[in-house]
Coordinates of C-alpha atoms and ligand atoms in Angstrom, one line a residue:
M110 CA 69.4 113.8 124.7
K111 CA 67.0 116.6 124.1
N112 CA 65.2 115.9 121.0
K113 CA 66.5 118.6 118.6
T114 CA 70.0 119.8 119.3
T115 CA 71.2 123.1 117.2
I116 CA 75.1 123.4 116.1
N117 CA 76.9 126.4 115.7
S118 CA 80.2 125.1 116.2
I119 CA 82.0 121.9 115.4
V120 CA 85.3 120.7 116.6
I121 CA 87.2 118.0 114.7
V122 CA 89.7 116.1 116.5
G123 CA 92.5 114.6 114.5
G124 CA 94.4 115.9 111.3
G125 CA 94.8 112.6 109.5
T126 CA 93.1 111.7 105.8
S127 CA 89.7 111.2 108.0
G128 CA 90.0 114.5 109.9
W129 CA 91.2 116.8 106.6
M130 CA 88.6 115.2 104.7
T131 CA 85.8 115.9 107.0
A132 CA 86.9 119.3 107.6
A133 CA 87.1 120.1 103.6
A134 CA 83.5 118.6 103.3
L135 CA 81.8 120.1 106.0
S136 CA 83.3 123.3 105.5
Q137 CA 81.8 123.3 102.0
H138 CA 78.5 122.0 103.5
F139 CA 78.2 124.6 105.9
K140 CA 79.2 127.5 104.1
Q141 CA 75.6 129.1 103.9
Q142 CA 75.2 128.5 107.7
Q143 CA 76.9 130.2 110.4
V144 CA 78.6 127.2 111.8
A145 CA 82.3 127.6 113.3
I146 CA 84.5 124.5 112.3
T147 CA 87.7 123.9 114.4
L148 CA 90.2 121.2 113.9
V149 CA 92.8 120.1 116.3
E150 CA 95.6 118.2 115.2
S151 CA 99.0 117.2 117.0
S152 CA 101.8 117.4 114.8
E153 CA 103.8 115.6 118.0
I154 CA 101.5 112.6 117.6
G155 CA 101.4 112.6 114.0
T156 CA 98.9 110.7 111.6
I157 CA 99.3 106.7 110.8
G158 CA 100.9 107.5 107.6
V159 CA 99.2 104.4 105.5
G160 CA 96.1 104.2 103.6
E161 CA 97.4 104.8 99.8
A162 CA 95.0 102.4 98.0
T163 CA 91.3 103.8 97.2
I164 CA 88.4 102.8 95.4
P165 CA 86.5 105.0 92.9
T166 CA 84.3 106.6 95.1
L167 CA 87.0 108.6 96.4
R168 CA 87.0 110.4 93.0
R169 CA 83.4 111.6 93.4
F170 CA 84.4 112.9 97.0
Y171 CA 86.9 115.3 95.8
Q172 CA 85.0 115.9 92.4
K173 CA 82.1 117.5 94.8
L174 CA 85.0 119.7 96.0
G175 CA 85.7 121.2 92.8
L176 CA 89.0 119.2 92.3
T177 CA 89.6 117.1 89.1
D178 CA 91.0 113.9 88.6
T179 CA 94.2 115.7 87.0
D180 CA 94.6 118.0 90.2
V181 CA 94.6 115.1 92.5
L182 CA 96.8 112.9 90.4
K183 CA 99.4 115.7 90.1
A184 CA 99.2 116.8 93.9
T185 CA 99.4 113.5 95.4
C186 CA 102.2 111.8 93.2
A187 CA 99.6 109.4 92.2
T188 CA 99.1 106.5 90.0
C189 CA 95.9 104.9 88.7
K190 CA 94.2 101.9 89.8
L191 CA 92.2 99.9 87.9
G192 CA 91.7 96.9 90.3
I193 CA 93.3 94.6 92.6
E194 CA 95.3 91.7 91.4
F195 CA 95.1 88.5 93.8
K196 CA 97.9 86.3 93.7
D197 CA 97.9 83.1 95.2
W198 CA 95.0 83.6 96.9
A199 CA 92.7 80.9 95.5
T200 CA 95.4 78.3 95.1
K201 CA 99.3 78.8 94.9
G202 CA 100.1 79.8 91.7
S203 CA 96.7 81.2 90.9
S204 CA 96.0 85.1 90.0
F205 CA 93.0 87.0 89.1
I206 CA 92.2 90.8 89.0
H207 CA 89.1 92.3 90.6
P208 CA 88.4 95.1 88.4
F209 CA 86.5 98.7 88.9
G210 CA 84.5 97.7 86.1
I211 CA 82.0 95.5 84.4
F212 CA 82.1 91.9 82.6
G213 CA 80.5 91.8 79.2
Q214 CA 77.2 93.0 78.1
G215 CA 74.0 91.6 79.7
T216 CA 70.6 92.0 78.5
K217 CA 67.5 93.6 80.1
E218 CA 66.4 90.4 80.9
T219 CA 69.5 88.9 82.9
G220 CA 73.2 89.5 83.6
F221 CA 76.2 88.7 81.4
H222 CA 77.5 85.9 83.9
H223 CA 74.4 83.8 83.1
Y224 CA 75.3 84.0 79.2
W225 CA 78.7 83.0 79.9
L226 CA 77.6 80.1 81.9
R227 CA 75.6 78.9 79.2
A228 CA 78.2 79.2 76.4
A229 CA 80.7 77.6 79.0
Q230 CA 78.0 74.6 79.5
A231 CA 78.1 74.2 75.9
G232 CA 81.6 73.7 75.6
K233 CA 82.9 77.3 74.8
E234 CA 84.3 78.4 77.7
V235 CA 86.4 81.7 77.4
P236 CA 88.1 83.4 80.4
L237 CA 85.3 85.7 82.0
A238 CA 88.3 88.2 82.6
N239 CA 88.3 88.6 78.5
Y240 CA 84.9 90.5 78.7
S241 CA 86.3 93.2 81.0
L242 CA 88.2 96.2 79.7
G243 CA 89.2 97.1 83.4
V244 CA 90.8 93.6 83.6
Q245 CA 92.4 93.6 80.3
L246 CA 93.9 97.0 80.7
A247 CA 95.2 96.1 84.2
A248 CA 96.6 93.3 83.1
E249 CA 98.3 94.8 80.0
N250 CA 99.5 97.8 82.4
K251 CA 97.6 100.2 80.3
F252 CA 95.4 103.3 81.1
A253 CA 93.0 106.0 79.4
F254 CA 90.2 108.0 81.1
P255 CA 87.4 106.2 80.4
S256 CA 84.7 107.5 77.8
S257 CA 82.4 110.1 79.5
K258 CA 80.1 108.8 76.7
P259 CA 80.4 105.1 76.4
A260 CA 78.7 103.7 73.3
S261 CA 77.9 100.5 74.9
Q262 CA 78.6 98.5 78.3
L263 CA 82.0 97.3 76.6
E264 CA 83.4 100.7 77.3
I265 CA 82.8 101.1 80.6
Y266 CA 85.3 100.8 83.6
D267 CA 86.1 102.7 86.6
W268 CA 89.1 103.7 88.2
A269 CA 90.7 104.9 91.5
L270 CA 94.1 106.4 92.8
H271 CA 97.2 105.0 94.6
F272 CA 98.1 108.1 96.4
D273 CA 100.5 109.8 99.1
A274 CA 98.3 110.0 102.0
A275 CA 100.2 112.7 103.4
L276 CA 99.8 114.9 100.3
F277 CA 96.1 114.1 99.9
A278 CA 95.9 115.4 103.4
K279 CA 97.7 118.2 102.8
L280 CA 95.3 118.9 99.7
M281 CA 92.2 118.3 101.9
K282 CA 93.7 120.8 104.3
Q283 CA 94.0 123.7 101.6
V284 CA 90.4 123.3 100.7
A285 CA 89.4 123.5 104.5
L286 CA 91.5 126.3 105.1
A287 CA 90.4 128.1 102.3
N288 CA 86.8 127.6 103.6
G289 CA 87.5 129.4 106.8
V290 CA 88.3 126.3 109.2
K291 CA 90.5 127.1 112.1
L292 CA 93.3 125.0 112.6
I293 CA 94.9 124.5 116.1
D294 CA 98.2 122.5 116.8
A295 CA 98.0 121.1 120.0
K296 CA 97.9 117.8 121.9
I297 CA 94.5 117.3 123.7
N298 CA 95.5 116.3 127.0
A299 CA 92.1 115.9 128.7
V300 CA 88.3 115.8 127.6
D301 CA 85.5 117.0 130.0
T302 CA 81.9 115.8 129.5
N303 CA 79.0 117.4 130.8
S304 CA 77.9 115.9 134.2
V305 CA 73.9 116.3 133.4
T306 CA 73.8 115.2 129.6
G307 CA 77.0 113.1 129.4
D308 CA 78.0 115.2 126.2
I309 CA 81.4 116.0 125.4
A310 CA 82.2 119.8 126.7
T311 CA 85.6 120.7 126.4
L312 CA 88.9 119.6 125.5
T313 CA 92.0 120.9 127.4
L314 CA 94.7 121.3 125.1
D315 CA 98.3 121.1 126.1
S316 CA 98.7 125.0 125.7
G317 CA 96.6 125.2 129.0
N318 CA 93.6 126.5 126.6
S319 CA 90.4 124.7 126.7
L320 CA 88.2 124.5 123.7
G321 CA 84.1 123.7 123.5
G322 CA 81.8 122.8 120.9
D323 CA 78.6 121.6 120.1
L324 CA 79.2 118.6 118.0
F325 CA 82.6 116.8 117.7
I326 CA 84.0 114.8 115.0
D327 CA 86.4 112.2 116.7
C328 CA 88.9 111.5 113.8
S329 CA 91.5 110.8 116.3
G330 CA 92.6 107.1 114.7
F331 CA 93.1 104.1 116.9
R332 CA 93.3 105.8 119.8
S333 CA 89.5 107.2 119.4
L334 CA 90.1 109.7 122.0
L335 CA 86.7 110.8 122.4
L336 CA 84.2 108.1 121.3
Q337 CA 85.9 105.1 123.3
Q338 CA 88.3 106.7 125.5
T339 CA 85.9 109.3 126.9
L340 CA 82.5 108.0 126.0
N341 CA 83.6 104.0 126.5
T342 CA 81.1 103.4 123.4
G343 CA 82.0 99.5 123.3
Y344 CA 83.3 97.8 120.0
Q345 CA 82.5 94.9 118.2
D346 CA 85.0 92.3 117.8
W347 CA 84.9 90.5 114.4
S348 CA 88.6 88.6 114.8
Q349 CA 86.8 85.0 114.6
W350 CA 86.4 86.0 110.8
L351 CA 89.1 88.3 110.1
L352 CA 92.0 86.9 111.7
C353 CA 94.6 89.4 110.5
D354 CA 95.4 91.6 113.2
S355 CA 98.8 93.0 112.5
A356 CA 100.8 94.9 109.7
L357 CA 104.1 96.1 108.7
A358 CA 104.7 98.6 106.2
V359 CA 107.8 99.8 104.0
Q360 CA 108.2 102.1 101.4
T361 CA 110.9 101.4 98.5
Q362 CA 112.3 103.3 95.5
V363 CA 110.6 102.8 92.4
S364 CA 112.2 99.7 90.5
D365 CA 109.9 99.3 87.5
D366 CA 107.3 101.0 85.5
P367 CA 104.2 101.9 87.8
I368 CA 101.4 99.3 87.7
A369 CA 97.9 100.3 87.3
R370 CA 96.4 98.0 89.9
T371 CA 97.3 97.1 93.4
I372 CA 98.9 93.7 94.2
S373 CA 98.0 91.5 97.1
H374 CA 99.9 88.4 97.4
A375 CA 98.7 85.6 99.6
Q376 CA 101.3 84.3 102.2
Q377 CA 101.1 81.7 104.6
A378 CA 99.9 83.8 107.6
G379 CA 98.3 86.9 105.7
W380 CA 99.1 88.7 102.6
I381 CA 101.5 91.4 101.3
W382 CA 100.4 94.7 99.2
K383 CA 102.4 96.6 96.8
I384 CA 101.0 99.9 95.8
P385 CA 102.9 102.0 93.2
L386 CA 103.0 105.6 93.6
Q387 CA 105.1 108.1 91.2
H388 CA 107.8 108.8 93.3
R389 CA 108.0 105.6 95.4
C390 CA 106.3 102.3 96.1
G391 CA 104.3 101.5 99.0
N392 CA 104.4 97.9 100.5
G393 CA 103.1 96.1 103.7
H394 CA 102.3 92.6 105.0
V395 CA 99.2 91.9 106.8
Y396 CA 99.2 89.1 109.0
A397 CA 97.7 87.2 111.7
S398 CA 99.9 87.3 114.6
Q399 CA 98.6 84.0 116.1
F400 CA 100.4 82.0 113.4
I401 CA 103.4 84.1 112.9
D402 CA 105.6 86.1 114.9
D403 CA 106.6 89.9 114.0
D404 CA 110.2 89.0 113.0
Q405 CA 109.1 86.1 110.7
A406 CA 106.4 88.7 109.2
K407 CA 109.1 91.5 108.6
S408 CA 111.7 88.8 107.0
C409 CA 108.7 87.5 104.8
L410 CA 107.8 91.1 103.7
L411 CA 111.4 91.9 103.0
K412 CA 111.9 88.7 100.8
N413 CA 109.0 89.6 98.9
I414 CA 109.6 93.0 97.7
D415 CA 111.5 94.8 95.2
G416 CA 113.6 98.0 95.1
Q417 CA 115.6 99.9 97.8
V418 CA 114.0 99.7 101.1
L419 CA 113.9 103.5 102.2
H420 CA 113.1 102.9 106.1
E421 CA 112.7 100.4 108.6
P422 CA 109.3 98.9 108.6
R423 CA 106.6 100.4 110.7
S424 CA 104.2 98.1 112.6
F425 CA 100.6 98.3 113.2
K426 CA 98.3 96.3 115.5
F427 CA 94.5 96.5 115.6
T428 CA 91.4 94.6 116.2
P429 CA 89.2 94.0 113.4
G430 CA 85.7 95.1 114.2
R431 CA 83.3 98.4 114.6
A432 CA 82.1 100.6 117.3
N433 CA 78.8 99.7 118.8
K434 CA 77.8 103.1 117.8
A435 CA 79.6 105.6 115.5
W436 CA 77.5 108.4 116.7
N437 CA 77.0 108.8 120.3
K438 CA 75.6 111.9 122.3
N439 CA 77.2 114.9 120.9
C440 CA 80.1 112.8 119.2
I441 CA 80.5 111.3 115.5
A442 CA 83.8 108.9 115.0
V443 CA 84.8 109.0 111.4
G444 CA 87.9 107.0 110.4
L445 CA 90.1 104.3 112.4
S446 CA 88.3 105.9 115.4
S447 CA 85.1 104.2 114.4
G448 CA 86.4 100.8 113.4
F449 CA 88.7 99.1 111.0
L450 CA 88.5 95.8 109.4
E451 CA 91.8 95.3 107.5
P452 CA 93.3 96.8 104.4
L453 CA 92.1 94.3 101.9
E454 CA 89.9 95.9 99.3
S455 CA 91.0 99.3 100.2
T456 CA 88.0 100.3 102.3
S457 CA 88.9 102.3 105.2
I458 CA 88.8 105.7 103.5
A459 CA 85.9 104.7 101.5
L460 CA 84.0 104.2 105.0
V461 CA 85.4 107.9 105.8
E462 CA 83.6 109.2 102.7
T463 CA 80.4 107.5 103.3
A464 CA 80.2 108.5 107.1
I465 CA 80.9 112.4 105.7
E466 CA 78.2 111.8 103.2
K467 CA 75.7 110.9 106.0
I468 CA 76.7 113.8 108.4
C469 CA 76.0 116.1 105.3
L470 CA 72.6 114.3 104.8
S471 CA 71.8 114.5 108.5
F472 CA 72.5 118.3 108.7
P473 CA 70.2 119.9 105.9
K474 CA 70.3 122.4 108.8
N475 CA 72.3 123.3 111.6
H476 CA 70.6 121.0 114.2
F477 CA 70.1 116.9 114.8
T478 CA 67.5 115.0 116.6
S479 CA 67.7 111.6 118.2
Q480 CA 65.9 110.0 115.1
I481 CA 68.8 111.4 112.9
V482 CA 71.5 109.6 115.6
T483 CA 69.9 106.1 115.3
R484 CA 69.4 106.2 111.5
F485 CA 73.0 107.5 111.1
N486 CA 74.1 104.2 113.4
D487 CA 71.9 102.0 111.7
V488 CA 73.3 102.8 108.4
T489 CA 77.1 102.9 109.4
A490 CA 76.4 99.4 111.2
A491 CA 74.9 98.1 108.0
E492 CA 77.8 99.4 105.9
Y493 CA 80.7 98.2 108.0
E494 CA 78.7 94.5 107.9
R495 CA 78.5 94.8 104.1
V496 CA 82.0 95.4 103.6
R497 CA 83.0 93.2 106.5
D498 CA 81.0 90.3 104.7
F499 CA 83.0 91.2 101.0
I500 CA 86.4 90.8 102.9
I501 CA 85.5 87.4 104.7
L502 CA 84.5 86.0 101.4
H503 CA 88.1 86.4 100.0
Y504 CA 89.6 84.1 102.8
K505 CA 86.4 81.8 102.8
L506 CA 86.7 80.9 99.4
T507 CA 90.4 79.8 99.7
S508 CA 91.4 76.5 98.4
R509 CA 94.7 76.7 99.9
D510 CA 95.4 74.3 103.1
D511 CA 99.0 74.7 103.2
S512 CA 98.9 76.7 106.6
P513 CA 96.9 77.1 109.6
L514 CA 95.5 80.6 108.3
W515 CA 93.9 79.2 105.4
R516 CA 92.8 75.8 106.9
Y517 CA 91.1 77.8 109.5
C518 CA 89.4 79.9 106.9
Q519 CA 88.0 77.3 105.0
Q520 CA 86.6 75.8 107.8
M521 CA 85.2 78.7 109.6
S522 CA 81.3 79.5 110.0
I523 CA 80.5 82.9 108.2
P524 CA 77.8 85.4 108.9
E525 CA 74.5 84.4 107.8
S526 CA 74.0 87.4 105.8
L527 CA 77.1 86.1 103.7
S528 CA 76.1 82.6 103.5
R529 CA 72.9 83.3 102.4
K530 CA 74.7 85.6 99.4
L531 CA 77.2 82.7 98.6
E532 CA 74.6 79.9 98.5
A533 CA 72.1 82.0 96.2
Y534 CA 75.2 82.4 93.6
R535 CA 76.2 78.8 93.8
H536 CA 72.5 77.5 93.0
D537 CA 72.0 79.6 90.1
G538 CA 74.0 82.5 89.8
T539 CA 71.5 84.9 91.6
M540 CA 73.4 87.9 93.0
L541 CA 71.6 88.7 96.3
T542 CA 72.4 92.4 96.9
Y543 CA 71.6 94.2 100.4
P544 CA 71.2 98.0 100.8
W545 CA 74.1 99.9 101.9
E546 CA 76.7 97.9 99.8
I547 CA 79.8 99.8 98.7
F548 CA 80.6 96.7 96.4
G549 CA 78.2 96.1 93.3
K550 CA 77.5 92.8 91.5
D551 CA 80.4 93.0 89.2
S552 CA 82.6 92.9 92.3
W553 CA 81.2 90.0 93.9
L554 CA 81.3 88.2 90.2
A555 CA 85.0 89.1 90.3
I556 CA 85.6 87.3 93.6
Y557 CA 83.4 84.5 93.3
H558 CA 84.8 83.7 89.7
G559 CA 88.4 84.6 90.7
F560 CA 88.0 81.8 93.5
G561 CA 86.5 79.3 91.1
V562 CA 82.8 79.3 92.3
I563 CA 80.8 78.5 89.6
P564 CA 77.1 78.5 89.6
D565 CA 75.2 75.1 89.4
K566 CA 72.9 76.4 86.8
Y567 CA 72.2 79.6 84.7
A568 CA 69.1 81.7 84.7
S569 CA 66.4 80.4 82.4
K570 CA 66.1 83.8 80.8
A571 CA 69.6 83.2 79.3
E572 CA 68.3 80.8 76.9
N573 CA 66.4 84.1 75.2
M574 CA 68.6 83.9 72.2
E575 CA 70.0 80.8 69.7
L576 CA 73.3 79.5 71.0
S577 CA 75.0 80.5 67.7
Y578 CA 73.9 84.0 68.0
L579 CA 75.2 84.3 71.6
L580 CA 78.5 83.0 70.8
K581 CA 79.0 85.1 67.9
H582 CA 77.9 88.4 70.1
M583 CA 80.2 87.1 72.7
A584 CA 83.1 86.6 70.2
Y585 CA 82.4 90.5 69.2
M586 CA 82.5 91.5 72.7
Q587 CA 85.9 89.9 73.3
S588 CA 87.4 91.4 70.2
R589 CA 85.7 94.9 71.1
V590 CA 87.6 94.8 74.5
A591 CA 90.8 93.8 73.0
E592 CA 90.7 96.5 70.2
Q593 CA 90.1 99.1 72.9
V594 CA 93.2 97.8 75.0
A595 CA 95.2 97.9 71.9
Q596 CA 94.6 101.6 71.6
A597 CA 95.3 102.9 75.2
P598 CA 98.6 104.0 76.3
S599 CA 100.7 102.5 78.8
H600 CA 100.2 103.5 82.4
K601 CA 103.9 105.2 82.2
V602 CA 102.9 107.1 79.3
F603 CA 99.6 108.2 80.6
L604 CA 101.3 109.3 83.8
N605 CA 104.1 111.3 81.9
Q606 CA 101.5 113.1 79.3
T607 CA 98.8 113.8 81.8
C608 CA 99.7 114.2 85.3
Q609 CA 103.3 114.2 86.5
F610 CA 103.8 115.3 90.1
S611 CA 103.6 119.1 91.0
S612 CA 103.7 120.3 94.2
Q613 CA 101.1 123.0 94.9
Ligands
FAD1595 P1 95.2 109.0 111.8 O1 95.8 109.2 110.4 O2 95.7 108.2 113.0 O3 95.2 110.6 112.4 C1 94.7 110.6 113.7 C2 94.8 112.2 114.2 O4 94.2 112.5 115.3 C3 96.3 112.8 113.9 O5 96.6 114.1 113.3 C4 96.8 112.8 115.3 O6 97.5 113.8 115.4 C5 95.3 113.0 116.1 N1 95.4 113.0 117.7 C6 95.4 111.8 117.8 N2 95.5 112.0 119.5 C7 95.5 113.2 119.6 C8 95.5 113.9 120.6 N3 95.5 113.7 122.1 N4 95.6 115.4 120.7 C9 95.8 116.0 119.3 N5 95.5 115.2 118.3 C10 95.4 113.8 118.3 N6 92.9 102.8 104.3 C11 92.5 102.7 102.9 O7 91.4 103.3 102.3 N7 93.4 102.1 101.8 C12 94.4 101.4 102.0 O8 95.4 100.9 101.5 C13 94.9 101.2 103.8 N8 95.8 100.5 103.9 C14 96.0 100.7 105.4 C15 97.1 99.7 106.1 C16 97.5 99.7 107.5 C17 98.4 98.7 108.1 C18 96.3 100.5 108.1 C19 96.6 100.3 109.5 C20 95.4 101.1 107.9 C21 95.3 101.5 106.3 N9 94.1 102.2 106.0 C22 93.9 102.0 104.4 C23 93.3 103.0 106.9 C24 93.7 104.5 106.5 O9 95.0 104.6 107.0 C25 93.0 105.3 107.7 O10 91.6 105.0 107.5 C26 93.2 106.7 107.1 O11 94.7 107.0 107.1 C27 92.4 107.4 108.1 O12 93.2 107.5 109.5 P2 92.7 108.6 110.4 O13 92.4 109.8 109.8 O14 91.3 108.0 110.7 O15 93.7 108.3 111.9

């Protein structure tokens, strides 16, 4: 690659969630520069049509595009998500919530969980969840927008959306088209590369036309038309840690009040999701095909869902992992074309957002260098690996031994980066952090604690107050959380009053 490549035209291949998010964000980013952006999608091929649970970073993404929470909730038939409830994961019959928020009120010296542990070791054990407003709201199925000026940490929680993926892509498309993105609906039949540089040169469309560009963004989904099929970039397969490689998805009619959390219900060979929207409910079974066949997986899914089924379950196969390089030559892969772990913890769209953010940072002006490409790939690899570790943690910590999947997970060796974190926490509650983590300390705490991992000792700094004072303060924290939950409206009332679906 020559060391400075100038970009006057960008071609985005694919019009799923990742393609239209990329088009919306890049058309805004390059508004002041003369960069032409074209998106090619094929209505004949269609999109994957799943991907409806998000994490709070999505809200920051659309806010940068000038959209408000209410705009997006209304336009995408969305409900609010305060976190994920994990049922039967730690043991059969267990349940805990991973909230998008914090637990209790720490001090400058040390985190709340150390004080909690000190109190617990003194015989005053109160569930950690009682100190999390996010967990308590989710458990009670209540919702209100968080205060923009919280008076204390006890008022802090965050939230995300469960949305209709097709409606969200439509919204992104509206933004992109309004910013001047050119749309071509055609199937790409061939991709040609430059015989000297190996760069992507032209796409041949089924209309017979060809399309060239300086930079190509591959958002073609699992096909990975440019990055893998054309450039043969290679893939890291992580299925020794993430055994689920298949999924079935089905929509049902709404049968009860929408819950403000995703449900992940562990099964013998995987887990079942429930994602409520305003107009329907999304359900799916993610499973390890070496332990259950597709028919058994389907009957397990249908047995475990409520509401009238709206269509035959759709089937997906995937290899958990990531592309060796997300940016190869003049092609950057965003979305499923660059990798996929599995849907637990709703990280795929979040990785789309971070990829787009990195593309914008890589182009303060309309050119790039090989150093920028290397940096992009290093950061992408780190982000994927951090998410991978967080997901593996859920499987590794299970105490279930009632099926081959869970027995395997208990015994499996885990990446060094994860075992260092786990050991540090087990030893004295230290929360090791690495650069480029999407999930912060309170998320890790929620999972450790939800699976019953309790540190051997707490930080000595948690001795910095009298035990009686600490216990009084902890009682105050609990009551403050409970008061706020009592005042919040139900999630259903919140949706009815604030953001009923309205098509644009
Ligand atoms: P796609 O939606 O597949 O889009 C690919 C696009 O490329 C389409 O427009 C297609 O027409 C086009 N295309 C392909 N080939 C050609 C061609 N030859 N010519 C022209 N156009 C072409 N993510 C989350 O964040 N949360 C979740 O809850 C979640 N759940 C999931 C559950 C399952 C079972 C799976 C498999 C994934 C889930 N994901 C989830 C991931 C999420 O679905 C994707 O990250 C998201 O939809 C983005 O997909 P995409 O745009 O990369 O690909």
